[in-house]
PDB file of C-alpha atoms in Angstrom:
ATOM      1  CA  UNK A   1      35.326 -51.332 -49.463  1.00 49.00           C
ATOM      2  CA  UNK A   2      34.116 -47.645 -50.784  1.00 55.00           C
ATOM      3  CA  UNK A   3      36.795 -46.382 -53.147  1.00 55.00           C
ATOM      4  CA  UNK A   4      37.642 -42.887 -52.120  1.00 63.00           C
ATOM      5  CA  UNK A   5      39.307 -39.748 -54.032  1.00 60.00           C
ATOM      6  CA  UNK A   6      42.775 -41.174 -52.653  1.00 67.00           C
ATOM      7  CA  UNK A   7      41.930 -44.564 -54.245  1.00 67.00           C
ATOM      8  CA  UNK A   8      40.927 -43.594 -57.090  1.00 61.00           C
ATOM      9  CA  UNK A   9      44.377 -41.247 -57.664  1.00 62.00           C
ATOM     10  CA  UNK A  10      46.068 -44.493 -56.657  1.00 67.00           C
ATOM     11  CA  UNK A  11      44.428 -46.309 -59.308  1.00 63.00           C
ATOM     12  CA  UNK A  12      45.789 -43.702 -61.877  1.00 63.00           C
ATOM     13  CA  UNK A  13      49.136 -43.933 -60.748  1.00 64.00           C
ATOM     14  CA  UNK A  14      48.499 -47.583 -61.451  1.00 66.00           C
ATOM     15  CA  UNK A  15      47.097 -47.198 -64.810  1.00 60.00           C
ATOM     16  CA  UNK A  16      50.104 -44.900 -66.035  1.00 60.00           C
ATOM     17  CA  UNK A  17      52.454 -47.270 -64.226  1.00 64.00           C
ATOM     18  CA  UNK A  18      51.082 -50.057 -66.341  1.00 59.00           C
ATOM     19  CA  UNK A  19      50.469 -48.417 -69.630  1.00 57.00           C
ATOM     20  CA  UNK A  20      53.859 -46.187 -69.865  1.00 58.00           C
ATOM     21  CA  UNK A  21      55.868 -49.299 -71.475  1.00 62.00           C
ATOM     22  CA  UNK A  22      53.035 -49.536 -74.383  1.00 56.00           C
ATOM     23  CA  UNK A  23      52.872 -45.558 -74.205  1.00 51.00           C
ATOM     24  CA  UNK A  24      56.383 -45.798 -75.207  1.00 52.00           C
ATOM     25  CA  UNK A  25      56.570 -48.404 -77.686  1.00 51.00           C
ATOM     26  CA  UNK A  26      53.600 -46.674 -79.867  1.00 48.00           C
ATOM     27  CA  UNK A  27      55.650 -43.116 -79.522  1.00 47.00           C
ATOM     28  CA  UNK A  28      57.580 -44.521 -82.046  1.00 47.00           C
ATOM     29  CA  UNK A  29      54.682 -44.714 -84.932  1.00 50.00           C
ATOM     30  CA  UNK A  30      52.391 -42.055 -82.921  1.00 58.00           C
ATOM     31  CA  UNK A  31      54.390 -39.495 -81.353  1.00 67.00           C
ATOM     32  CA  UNK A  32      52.466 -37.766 -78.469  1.00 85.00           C
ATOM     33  CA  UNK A  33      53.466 -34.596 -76.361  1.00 91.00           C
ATOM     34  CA  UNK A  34      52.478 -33.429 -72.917  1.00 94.00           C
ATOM     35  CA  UNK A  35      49.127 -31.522 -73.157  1.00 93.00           C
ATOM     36  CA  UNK A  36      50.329 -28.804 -71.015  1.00 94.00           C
ATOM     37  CA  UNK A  37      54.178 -28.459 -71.815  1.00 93.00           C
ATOM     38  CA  UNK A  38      54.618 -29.946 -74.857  1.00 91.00           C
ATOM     39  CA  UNK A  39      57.625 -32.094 -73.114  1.00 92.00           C
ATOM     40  CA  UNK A  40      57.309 -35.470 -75.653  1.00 90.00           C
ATOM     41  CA  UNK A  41      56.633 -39.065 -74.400  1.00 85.00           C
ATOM     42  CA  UNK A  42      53.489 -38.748 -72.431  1.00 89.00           C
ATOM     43  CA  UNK A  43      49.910 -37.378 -72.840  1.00 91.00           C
ATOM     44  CA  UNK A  44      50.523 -35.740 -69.501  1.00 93.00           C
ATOM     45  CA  UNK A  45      53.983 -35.446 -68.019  1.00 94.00           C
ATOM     46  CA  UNK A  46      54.800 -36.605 -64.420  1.00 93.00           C
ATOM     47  CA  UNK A  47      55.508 -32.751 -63.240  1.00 95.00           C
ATOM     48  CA  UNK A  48      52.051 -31.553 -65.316  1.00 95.00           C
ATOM     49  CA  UNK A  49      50.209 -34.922 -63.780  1.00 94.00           C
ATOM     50  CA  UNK A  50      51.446 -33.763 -60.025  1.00 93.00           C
ATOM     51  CA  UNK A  51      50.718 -30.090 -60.520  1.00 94.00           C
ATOM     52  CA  UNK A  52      46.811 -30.833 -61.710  1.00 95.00           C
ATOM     53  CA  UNK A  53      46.234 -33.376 -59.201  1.00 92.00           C
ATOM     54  CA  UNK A  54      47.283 -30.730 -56.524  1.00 93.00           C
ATOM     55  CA  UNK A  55      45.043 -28.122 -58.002  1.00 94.00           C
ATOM     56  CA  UNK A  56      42.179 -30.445 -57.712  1.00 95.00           C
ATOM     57  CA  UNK A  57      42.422 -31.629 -54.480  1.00 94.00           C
ATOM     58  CA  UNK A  58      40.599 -29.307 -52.438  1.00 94.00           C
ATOM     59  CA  UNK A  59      36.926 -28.927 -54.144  1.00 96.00           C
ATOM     60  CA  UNK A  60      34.944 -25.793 -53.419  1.00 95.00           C
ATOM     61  CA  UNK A  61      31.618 -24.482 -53.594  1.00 95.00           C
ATOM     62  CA  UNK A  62      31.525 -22.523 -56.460  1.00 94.00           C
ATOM     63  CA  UNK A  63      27.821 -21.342 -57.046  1.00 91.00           C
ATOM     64  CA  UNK A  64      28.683 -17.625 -55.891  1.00 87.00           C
ATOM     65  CA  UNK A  65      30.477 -17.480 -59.271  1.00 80.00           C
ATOM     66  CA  UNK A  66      27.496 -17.935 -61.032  1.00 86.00           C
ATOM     67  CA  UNK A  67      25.541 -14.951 -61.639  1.00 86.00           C
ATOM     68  CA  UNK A  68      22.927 -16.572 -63.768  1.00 89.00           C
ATOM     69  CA  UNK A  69      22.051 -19.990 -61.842  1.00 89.00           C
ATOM     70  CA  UNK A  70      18.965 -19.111 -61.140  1.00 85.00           C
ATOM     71  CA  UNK A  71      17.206 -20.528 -58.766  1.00 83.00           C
ATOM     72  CA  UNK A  72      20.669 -20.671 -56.915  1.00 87.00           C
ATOM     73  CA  UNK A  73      22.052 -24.320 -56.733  1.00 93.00           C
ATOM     74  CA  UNK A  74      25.006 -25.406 -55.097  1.00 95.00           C
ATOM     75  CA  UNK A  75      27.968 -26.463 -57.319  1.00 96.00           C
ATOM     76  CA  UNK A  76      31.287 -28.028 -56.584  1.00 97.00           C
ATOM     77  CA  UNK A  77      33.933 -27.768 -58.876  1.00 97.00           C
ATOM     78  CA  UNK A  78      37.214 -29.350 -58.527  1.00 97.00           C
ATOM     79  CA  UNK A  79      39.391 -26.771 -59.972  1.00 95.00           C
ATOM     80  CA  UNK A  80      39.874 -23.458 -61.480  1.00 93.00           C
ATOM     81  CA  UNK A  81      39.384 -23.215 -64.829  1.00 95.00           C
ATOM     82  CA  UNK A  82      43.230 -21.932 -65.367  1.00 92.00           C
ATOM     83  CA  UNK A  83      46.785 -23.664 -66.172  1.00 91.00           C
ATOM     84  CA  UNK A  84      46.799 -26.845 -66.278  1.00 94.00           C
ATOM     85  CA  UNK A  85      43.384 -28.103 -65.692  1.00 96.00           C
ATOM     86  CA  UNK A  86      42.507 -25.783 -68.142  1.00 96.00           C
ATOM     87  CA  UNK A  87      45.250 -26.924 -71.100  1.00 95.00           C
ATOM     88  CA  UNK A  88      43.754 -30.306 -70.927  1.00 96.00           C
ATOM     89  CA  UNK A  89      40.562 -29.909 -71.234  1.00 95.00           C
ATOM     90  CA  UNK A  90      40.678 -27.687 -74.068  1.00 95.00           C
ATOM     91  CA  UNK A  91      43.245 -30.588 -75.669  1.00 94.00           C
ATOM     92  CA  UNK A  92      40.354 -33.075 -74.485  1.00 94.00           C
ATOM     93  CA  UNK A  93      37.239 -31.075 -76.027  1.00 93.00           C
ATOM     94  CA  UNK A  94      39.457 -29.503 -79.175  1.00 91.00           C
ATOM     95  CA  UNK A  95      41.962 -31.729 -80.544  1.00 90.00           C
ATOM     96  CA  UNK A  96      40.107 -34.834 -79.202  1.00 90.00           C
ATOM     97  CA  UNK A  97      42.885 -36.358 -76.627  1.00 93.00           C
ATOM     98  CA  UNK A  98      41.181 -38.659 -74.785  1.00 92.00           C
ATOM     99  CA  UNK A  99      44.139 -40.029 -73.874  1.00 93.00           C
ATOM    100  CA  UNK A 100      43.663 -37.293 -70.696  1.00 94.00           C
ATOM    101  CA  UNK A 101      40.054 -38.948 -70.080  1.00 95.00           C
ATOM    102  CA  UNK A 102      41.727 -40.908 -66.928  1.00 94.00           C
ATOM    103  CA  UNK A 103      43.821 -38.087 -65.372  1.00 94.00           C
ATOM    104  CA  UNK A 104      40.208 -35.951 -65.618  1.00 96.00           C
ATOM    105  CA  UNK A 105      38.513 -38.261 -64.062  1.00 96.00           C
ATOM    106  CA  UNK A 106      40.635 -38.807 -61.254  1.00 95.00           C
ATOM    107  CA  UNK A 107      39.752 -34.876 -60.399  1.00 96.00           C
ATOM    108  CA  UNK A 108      36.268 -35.452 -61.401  1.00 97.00           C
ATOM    109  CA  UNK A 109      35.975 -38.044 -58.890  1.00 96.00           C
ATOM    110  CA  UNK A 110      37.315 -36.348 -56.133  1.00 96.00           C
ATOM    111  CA  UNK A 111      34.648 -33.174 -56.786  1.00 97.00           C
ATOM    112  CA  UNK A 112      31.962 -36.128 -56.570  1.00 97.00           C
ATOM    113  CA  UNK A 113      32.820 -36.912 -53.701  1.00 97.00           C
ATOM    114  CA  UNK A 114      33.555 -33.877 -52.032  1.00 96.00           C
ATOM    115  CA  UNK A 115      29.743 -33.076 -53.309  1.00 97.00           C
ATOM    116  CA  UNK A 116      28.077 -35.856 -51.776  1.00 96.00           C
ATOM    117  CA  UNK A 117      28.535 -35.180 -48.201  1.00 94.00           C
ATOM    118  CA  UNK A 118      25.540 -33.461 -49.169  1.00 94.00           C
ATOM    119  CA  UNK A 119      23.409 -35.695 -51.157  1.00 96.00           C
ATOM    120  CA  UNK A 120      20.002 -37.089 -49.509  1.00 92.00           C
ATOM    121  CA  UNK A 121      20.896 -41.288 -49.296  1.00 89.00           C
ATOM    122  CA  UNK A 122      19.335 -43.586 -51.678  1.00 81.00           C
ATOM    123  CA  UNK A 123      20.188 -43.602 -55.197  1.00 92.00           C
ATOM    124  CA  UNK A 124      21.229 -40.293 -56.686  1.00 96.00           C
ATOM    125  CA  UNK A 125      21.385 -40.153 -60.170  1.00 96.00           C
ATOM    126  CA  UNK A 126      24.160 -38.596 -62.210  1.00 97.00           C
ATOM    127  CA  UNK A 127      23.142 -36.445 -65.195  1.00 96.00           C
ATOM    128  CA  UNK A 128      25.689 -35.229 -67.621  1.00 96.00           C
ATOM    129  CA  UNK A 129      25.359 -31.803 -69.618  1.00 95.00           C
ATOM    130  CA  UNK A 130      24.691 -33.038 -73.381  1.00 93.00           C
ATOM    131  CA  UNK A 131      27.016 -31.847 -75.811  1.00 89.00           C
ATOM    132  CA  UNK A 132      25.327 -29.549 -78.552  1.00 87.00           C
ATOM    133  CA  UNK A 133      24.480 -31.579 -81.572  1.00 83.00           C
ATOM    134  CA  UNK A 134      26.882 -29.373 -83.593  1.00 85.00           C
ATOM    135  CA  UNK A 135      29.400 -29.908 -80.920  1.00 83.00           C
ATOM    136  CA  UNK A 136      28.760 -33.898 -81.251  1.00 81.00           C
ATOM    137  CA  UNK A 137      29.338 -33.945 -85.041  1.00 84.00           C
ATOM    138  CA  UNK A 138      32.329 -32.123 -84.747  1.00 85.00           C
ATOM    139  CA  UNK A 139      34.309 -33.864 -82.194  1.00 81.00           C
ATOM    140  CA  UNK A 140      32.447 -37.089 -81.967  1.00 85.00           C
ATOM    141  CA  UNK A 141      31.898 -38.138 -78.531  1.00 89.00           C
ATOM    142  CA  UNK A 142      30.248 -35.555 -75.366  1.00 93.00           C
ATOM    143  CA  UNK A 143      33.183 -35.259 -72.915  1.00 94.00           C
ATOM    144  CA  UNK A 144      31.220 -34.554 -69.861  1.00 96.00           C
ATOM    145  CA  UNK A 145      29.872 -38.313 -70.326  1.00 94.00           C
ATOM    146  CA  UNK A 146      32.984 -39.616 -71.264  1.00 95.00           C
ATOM    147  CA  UNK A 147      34.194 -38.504 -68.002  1.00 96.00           C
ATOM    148  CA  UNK A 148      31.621 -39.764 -65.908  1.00 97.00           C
ATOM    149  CA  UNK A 149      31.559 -43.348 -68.031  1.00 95.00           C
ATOM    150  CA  UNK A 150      35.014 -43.740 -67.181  1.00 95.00           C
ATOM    151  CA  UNK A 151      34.665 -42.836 -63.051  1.00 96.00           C
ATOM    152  CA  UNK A 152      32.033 -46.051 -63.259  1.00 95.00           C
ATOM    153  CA  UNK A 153      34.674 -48.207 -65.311  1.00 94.00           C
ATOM    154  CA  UNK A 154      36.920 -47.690 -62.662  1.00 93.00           C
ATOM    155  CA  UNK A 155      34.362 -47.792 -59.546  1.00 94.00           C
ATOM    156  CA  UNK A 156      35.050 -44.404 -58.167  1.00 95.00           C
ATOM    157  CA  UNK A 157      32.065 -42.794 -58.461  1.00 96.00           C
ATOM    158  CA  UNK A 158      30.530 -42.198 -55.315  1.00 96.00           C
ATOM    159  CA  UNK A 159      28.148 -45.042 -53.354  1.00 93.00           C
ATOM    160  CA  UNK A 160      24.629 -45.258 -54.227  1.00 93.00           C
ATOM    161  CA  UNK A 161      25.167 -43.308 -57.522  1.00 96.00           C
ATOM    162  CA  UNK A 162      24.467 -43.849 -61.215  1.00 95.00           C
ATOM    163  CA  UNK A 163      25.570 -42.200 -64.469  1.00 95.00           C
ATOM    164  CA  UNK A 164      22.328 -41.448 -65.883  1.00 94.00           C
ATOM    165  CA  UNK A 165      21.823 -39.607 -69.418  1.00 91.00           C
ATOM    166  CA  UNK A 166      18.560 -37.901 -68.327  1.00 89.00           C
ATOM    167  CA  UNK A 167      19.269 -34.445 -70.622  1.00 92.00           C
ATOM    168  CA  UNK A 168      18.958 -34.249 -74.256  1.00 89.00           C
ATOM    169  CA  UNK A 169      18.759 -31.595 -76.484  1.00 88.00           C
ATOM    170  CA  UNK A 170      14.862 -30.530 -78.156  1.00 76.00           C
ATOM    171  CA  UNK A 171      15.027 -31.187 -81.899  1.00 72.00           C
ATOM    172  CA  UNK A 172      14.262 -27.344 -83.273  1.00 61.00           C
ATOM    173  CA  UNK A 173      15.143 -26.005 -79.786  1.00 52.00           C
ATOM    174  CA  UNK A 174      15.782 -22.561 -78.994  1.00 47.00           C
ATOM    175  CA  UNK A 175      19.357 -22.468 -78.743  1.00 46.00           C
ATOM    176  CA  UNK A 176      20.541 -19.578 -80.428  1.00 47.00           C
ATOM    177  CA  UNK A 177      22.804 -19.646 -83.472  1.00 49.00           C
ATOM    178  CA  UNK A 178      25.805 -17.435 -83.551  1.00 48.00           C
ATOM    179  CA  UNK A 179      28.682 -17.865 -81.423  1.00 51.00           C
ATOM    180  CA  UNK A 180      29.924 -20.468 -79.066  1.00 50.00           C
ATOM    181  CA  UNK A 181      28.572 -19.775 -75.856  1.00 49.00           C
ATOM    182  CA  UNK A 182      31.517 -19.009 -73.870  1.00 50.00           C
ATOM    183  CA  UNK A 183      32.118 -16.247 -76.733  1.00 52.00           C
ATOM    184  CA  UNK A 184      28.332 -14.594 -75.720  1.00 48.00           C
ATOM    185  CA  UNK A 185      28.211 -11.638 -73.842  1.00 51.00           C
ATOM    186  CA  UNK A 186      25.579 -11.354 -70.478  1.00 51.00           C
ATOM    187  CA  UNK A 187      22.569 -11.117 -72.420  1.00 51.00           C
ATOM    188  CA  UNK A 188      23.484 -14.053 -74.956  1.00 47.00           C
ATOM    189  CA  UNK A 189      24.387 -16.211 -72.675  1.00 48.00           C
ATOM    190  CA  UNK A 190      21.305 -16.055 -70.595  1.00 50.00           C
ATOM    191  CA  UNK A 191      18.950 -16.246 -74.150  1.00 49.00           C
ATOM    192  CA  UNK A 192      21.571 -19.274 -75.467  1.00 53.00           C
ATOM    193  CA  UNK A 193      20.519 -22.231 -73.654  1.00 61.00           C
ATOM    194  CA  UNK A 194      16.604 -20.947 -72.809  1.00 66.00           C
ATOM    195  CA  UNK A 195      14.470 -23.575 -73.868  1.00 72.00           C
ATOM    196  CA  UNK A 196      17.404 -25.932 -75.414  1.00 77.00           C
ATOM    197  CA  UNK A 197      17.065 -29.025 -72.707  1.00 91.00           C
ATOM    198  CA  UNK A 198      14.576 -31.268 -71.918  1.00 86.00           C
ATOM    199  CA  UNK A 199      14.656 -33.753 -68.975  1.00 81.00           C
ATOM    200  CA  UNK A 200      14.202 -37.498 -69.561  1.00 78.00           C
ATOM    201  CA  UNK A 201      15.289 -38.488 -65.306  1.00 68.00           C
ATOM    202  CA  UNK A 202      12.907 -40.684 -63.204  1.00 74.00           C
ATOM    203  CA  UNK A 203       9.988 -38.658 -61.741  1.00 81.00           C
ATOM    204  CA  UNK A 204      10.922 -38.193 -57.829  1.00 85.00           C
ATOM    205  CA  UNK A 205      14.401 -38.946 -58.157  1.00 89.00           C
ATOM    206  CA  UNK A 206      17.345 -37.121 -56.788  1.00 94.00           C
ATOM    207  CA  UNK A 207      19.569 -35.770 -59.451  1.00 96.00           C
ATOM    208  CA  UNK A 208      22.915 -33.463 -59.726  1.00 97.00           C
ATOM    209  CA  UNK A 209      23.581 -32.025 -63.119  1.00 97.00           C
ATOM    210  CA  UNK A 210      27.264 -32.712 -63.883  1.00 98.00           C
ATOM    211  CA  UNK A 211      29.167 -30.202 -66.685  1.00 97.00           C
ATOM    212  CA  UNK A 212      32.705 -29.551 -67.825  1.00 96.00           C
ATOM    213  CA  UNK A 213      33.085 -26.026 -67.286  1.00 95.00           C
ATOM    214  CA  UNK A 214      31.081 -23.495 -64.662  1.00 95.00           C
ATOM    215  CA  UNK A 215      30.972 -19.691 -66.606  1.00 91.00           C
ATOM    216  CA  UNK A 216      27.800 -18.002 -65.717  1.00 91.00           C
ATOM    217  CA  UNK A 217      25.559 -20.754 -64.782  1.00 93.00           C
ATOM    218  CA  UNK A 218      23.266 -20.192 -67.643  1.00 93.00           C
ATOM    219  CA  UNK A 219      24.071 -23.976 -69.029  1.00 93.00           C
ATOM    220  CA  UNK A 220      23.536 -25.321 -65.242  1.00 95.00           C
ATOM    221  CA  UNK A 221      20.376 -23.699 -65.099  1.00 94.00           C
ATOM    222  CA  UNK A 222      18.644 -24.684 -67.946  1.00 94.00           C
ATOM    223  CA  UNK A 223      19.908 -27.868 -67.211  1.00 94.00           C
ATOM    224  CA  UNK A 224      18.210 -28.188 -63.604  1.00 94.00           C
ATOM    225  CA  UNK A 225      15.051 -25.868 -65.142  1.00 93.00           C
ATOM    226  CA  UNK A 226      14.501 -29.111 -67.791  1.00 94.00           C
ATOM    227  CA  UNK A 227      15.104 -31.813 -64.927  1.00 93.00           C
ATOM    228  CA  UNK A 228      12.588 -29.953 -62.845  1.00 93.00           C
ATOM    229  CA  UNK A 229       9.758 -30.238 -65.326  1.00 91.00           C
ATOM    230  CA  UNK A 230      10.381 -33.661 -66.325  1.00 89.00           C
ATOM    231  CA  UNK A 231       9.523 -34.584 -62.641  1.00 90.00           C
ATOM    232  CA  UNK A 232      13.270 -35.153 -60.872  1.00 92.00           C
ATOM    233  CA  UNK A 233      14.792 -33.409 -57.697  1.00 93.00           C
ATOM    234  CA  UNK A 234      17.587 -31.270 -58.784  1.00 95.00           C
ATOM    235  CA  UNK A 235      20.111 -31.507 -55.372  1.00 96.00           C
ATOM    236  CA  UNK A 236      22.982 -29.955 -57.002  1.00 96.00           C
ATOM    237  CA  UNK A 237      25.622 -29.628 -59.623  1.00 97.00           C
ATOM    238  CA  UNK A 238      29.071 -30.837 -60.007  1.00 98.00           C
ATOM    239  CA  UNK A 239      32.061 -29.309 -62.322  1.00 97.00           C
ATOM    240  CA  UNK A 240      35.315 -30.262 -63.592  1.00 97.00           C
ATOM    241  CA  UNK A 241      36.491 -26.012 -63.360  1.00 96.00           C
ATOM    242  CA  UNK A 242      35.102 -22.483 -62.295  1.00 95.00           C
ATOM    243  CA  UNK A 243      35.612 -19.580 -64.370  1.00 91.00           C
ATOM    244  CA  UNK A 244      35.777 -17.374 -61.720  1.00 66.00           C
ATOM    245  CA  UNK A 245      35.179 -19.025 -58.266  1.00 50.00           C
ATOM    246  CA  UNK A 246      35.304 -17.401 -54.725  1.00 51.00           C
ATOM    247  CA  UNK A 247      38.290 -16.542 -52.895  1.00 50.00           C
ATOM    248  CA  UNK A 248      40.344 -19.628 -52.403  1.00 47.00           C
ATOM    249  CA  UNK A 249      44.024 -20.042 -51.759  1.00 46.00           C
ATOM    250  CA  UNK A 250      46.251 -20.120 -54.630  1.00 43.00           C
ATOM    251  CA  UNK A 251      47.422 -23.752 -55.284  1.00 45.00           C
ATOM    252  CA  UNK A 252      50.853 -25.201 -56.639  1.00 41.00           C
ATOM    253  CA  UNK A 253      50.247 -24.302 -60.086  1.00 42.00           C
ATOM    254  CA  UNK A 254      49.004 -20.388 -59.678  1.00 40.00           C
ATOM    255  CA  UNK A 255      52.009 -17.819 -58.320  1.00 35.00           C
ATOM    256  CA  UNK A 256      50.606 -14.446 -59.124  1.00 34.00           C
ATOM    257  CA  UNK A 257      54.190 -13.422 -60.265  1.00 29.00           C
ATOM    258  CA  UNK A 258      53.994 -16.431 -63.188  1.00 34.00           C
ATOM    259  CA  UNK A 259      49.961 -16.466 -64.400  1.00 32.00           C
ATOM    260  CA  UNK A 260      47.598 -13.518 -65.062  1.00 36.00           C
ATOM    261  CA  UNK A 261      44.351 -13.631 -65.232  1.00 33.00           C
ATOM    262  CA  UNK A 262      42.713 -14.487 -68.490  1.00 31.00           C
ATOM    263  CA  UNK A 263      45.751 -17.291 -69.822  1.00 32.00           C
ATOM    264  CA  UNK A 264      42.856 -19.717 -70.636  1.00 31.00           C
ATOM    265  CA  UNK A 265      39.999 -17.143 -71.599  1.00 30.00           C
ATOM    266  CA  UNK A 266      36.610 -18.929 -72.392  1.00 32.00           C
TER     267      UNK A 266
END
């Protein structure tokens, strides 16, 4: 049987279900707090948990919100990049709590899905935006991969797909030094990723570019411009958040009275 977005939020449920009596004998030699409230006990509280899973759960085509994907490419993201989903994956890609790698997932999953309505059948292959080197030294592991390695743990990923690591970063590229990209203005980040990919996919094969976070589209289209020119069939992208996606209704977690814009500014 397929395992679908609902499944794979069941199988969460399970996993905290199952894990909260060992979460809560190691709080007593590792304390741990909520990412998003602080409230102690959990890496994500049951409120916090609830309020990011409804904020996920309606994916949305987000390419209009990306100025610089060019040629345009359609991407889904599962969330805005705001609140909640944003807390934790600035805890996840930060402070290094992969303890929210499951909970991500779960919402990563469901934007896979949503995606693949769209997909040509036949194998479709899975390609993961490459943390920069500096970026790997620093926090030791590429999130975007840890995400996707832990949707095909659990089976959620959708049918007829594969996590494949077909991106990797030229040695001497031209990925300009200075700040972090989501600190660039227009023009730097357009010139920051130019030239900094190259595609290792299968020649002829389908591919969607997966990432964390969806600014500009600047990352997402080097990304497909390297796939491209190693040979593969770019079909679309996938994202965890939007910066600034189109109009869609406000969710649980986003009363205009309570957040303003620019609480998690990238």
């Amino acid at each position: 049987m397929p395992v679908t977005p609902r499944t794979a939020r069941a199988l969460d449920r399970a996993a905290a279900r199952v894990l909260r009596p060992l979460a809560e004998a190691a709080e007593v030699l590792l304390p741990v707090e909520c990412a998003v409230c602080r409230a102690p006990g959990a890496a994500l509280c049951r409120a916090c948990r609830m309020v990011l899973r409804r904020s996920c759960a309606r994916p949305f085509e987000a390419s209009s919100a990306a100025p610089m994907l060019e040629p345009p490419l359609p991407v889904v993201a599962a969330g805005r990049y705001a609140h909640g989903l944003a807390a934790c994956l600035l805890a996840l890609k930060t402070t290094g709590r992969t303890d929210l790698v499951p909970v991500l997932a779960a919402c990563l999953a469901t934007a896979l899905h949503a995606a693949a309505r769209d997909w040509p059948p036949g194998p479709v292959l899975l390609v993961p935006v490459p943390s920069a080197p500096a970026a790997l030294r620093r926090r030791w592991f590429d999130p975007v991969r840890l995400l996707l390695e832990d949707c095909a743990r659990r089976g959620v990923l959708p049918a007829g797909t594969v996590v494949h690591r077909g991106l990797r970063h030229r040695a001497g590229g031209t990925m300009r030094r200075g700040p972090a990209q989501k600190r660039r203005g227009t023009a730097g980040r357009r010139a920051g990723p130019a030239g900094s990919l190259r595609g290792a996919a299968v020649t002829g094969a389908p591919c969607v570019v997966v990432d964390d976070v969806l600014t500009t589209g600047a990352t997402l289209g080097e990304a497909a411009r390297a796939l491209r020119a190693g040979g593969a069939e770019v079909v679309g992208a996938v994202v965890l958040a939007a910066v600034r996606p189109p109009a869609v209704p406000l969710t649980a977690d986003s009363p205009a009275a309570r957040w303003g814009p620019g609480e998690y500014p990238v």
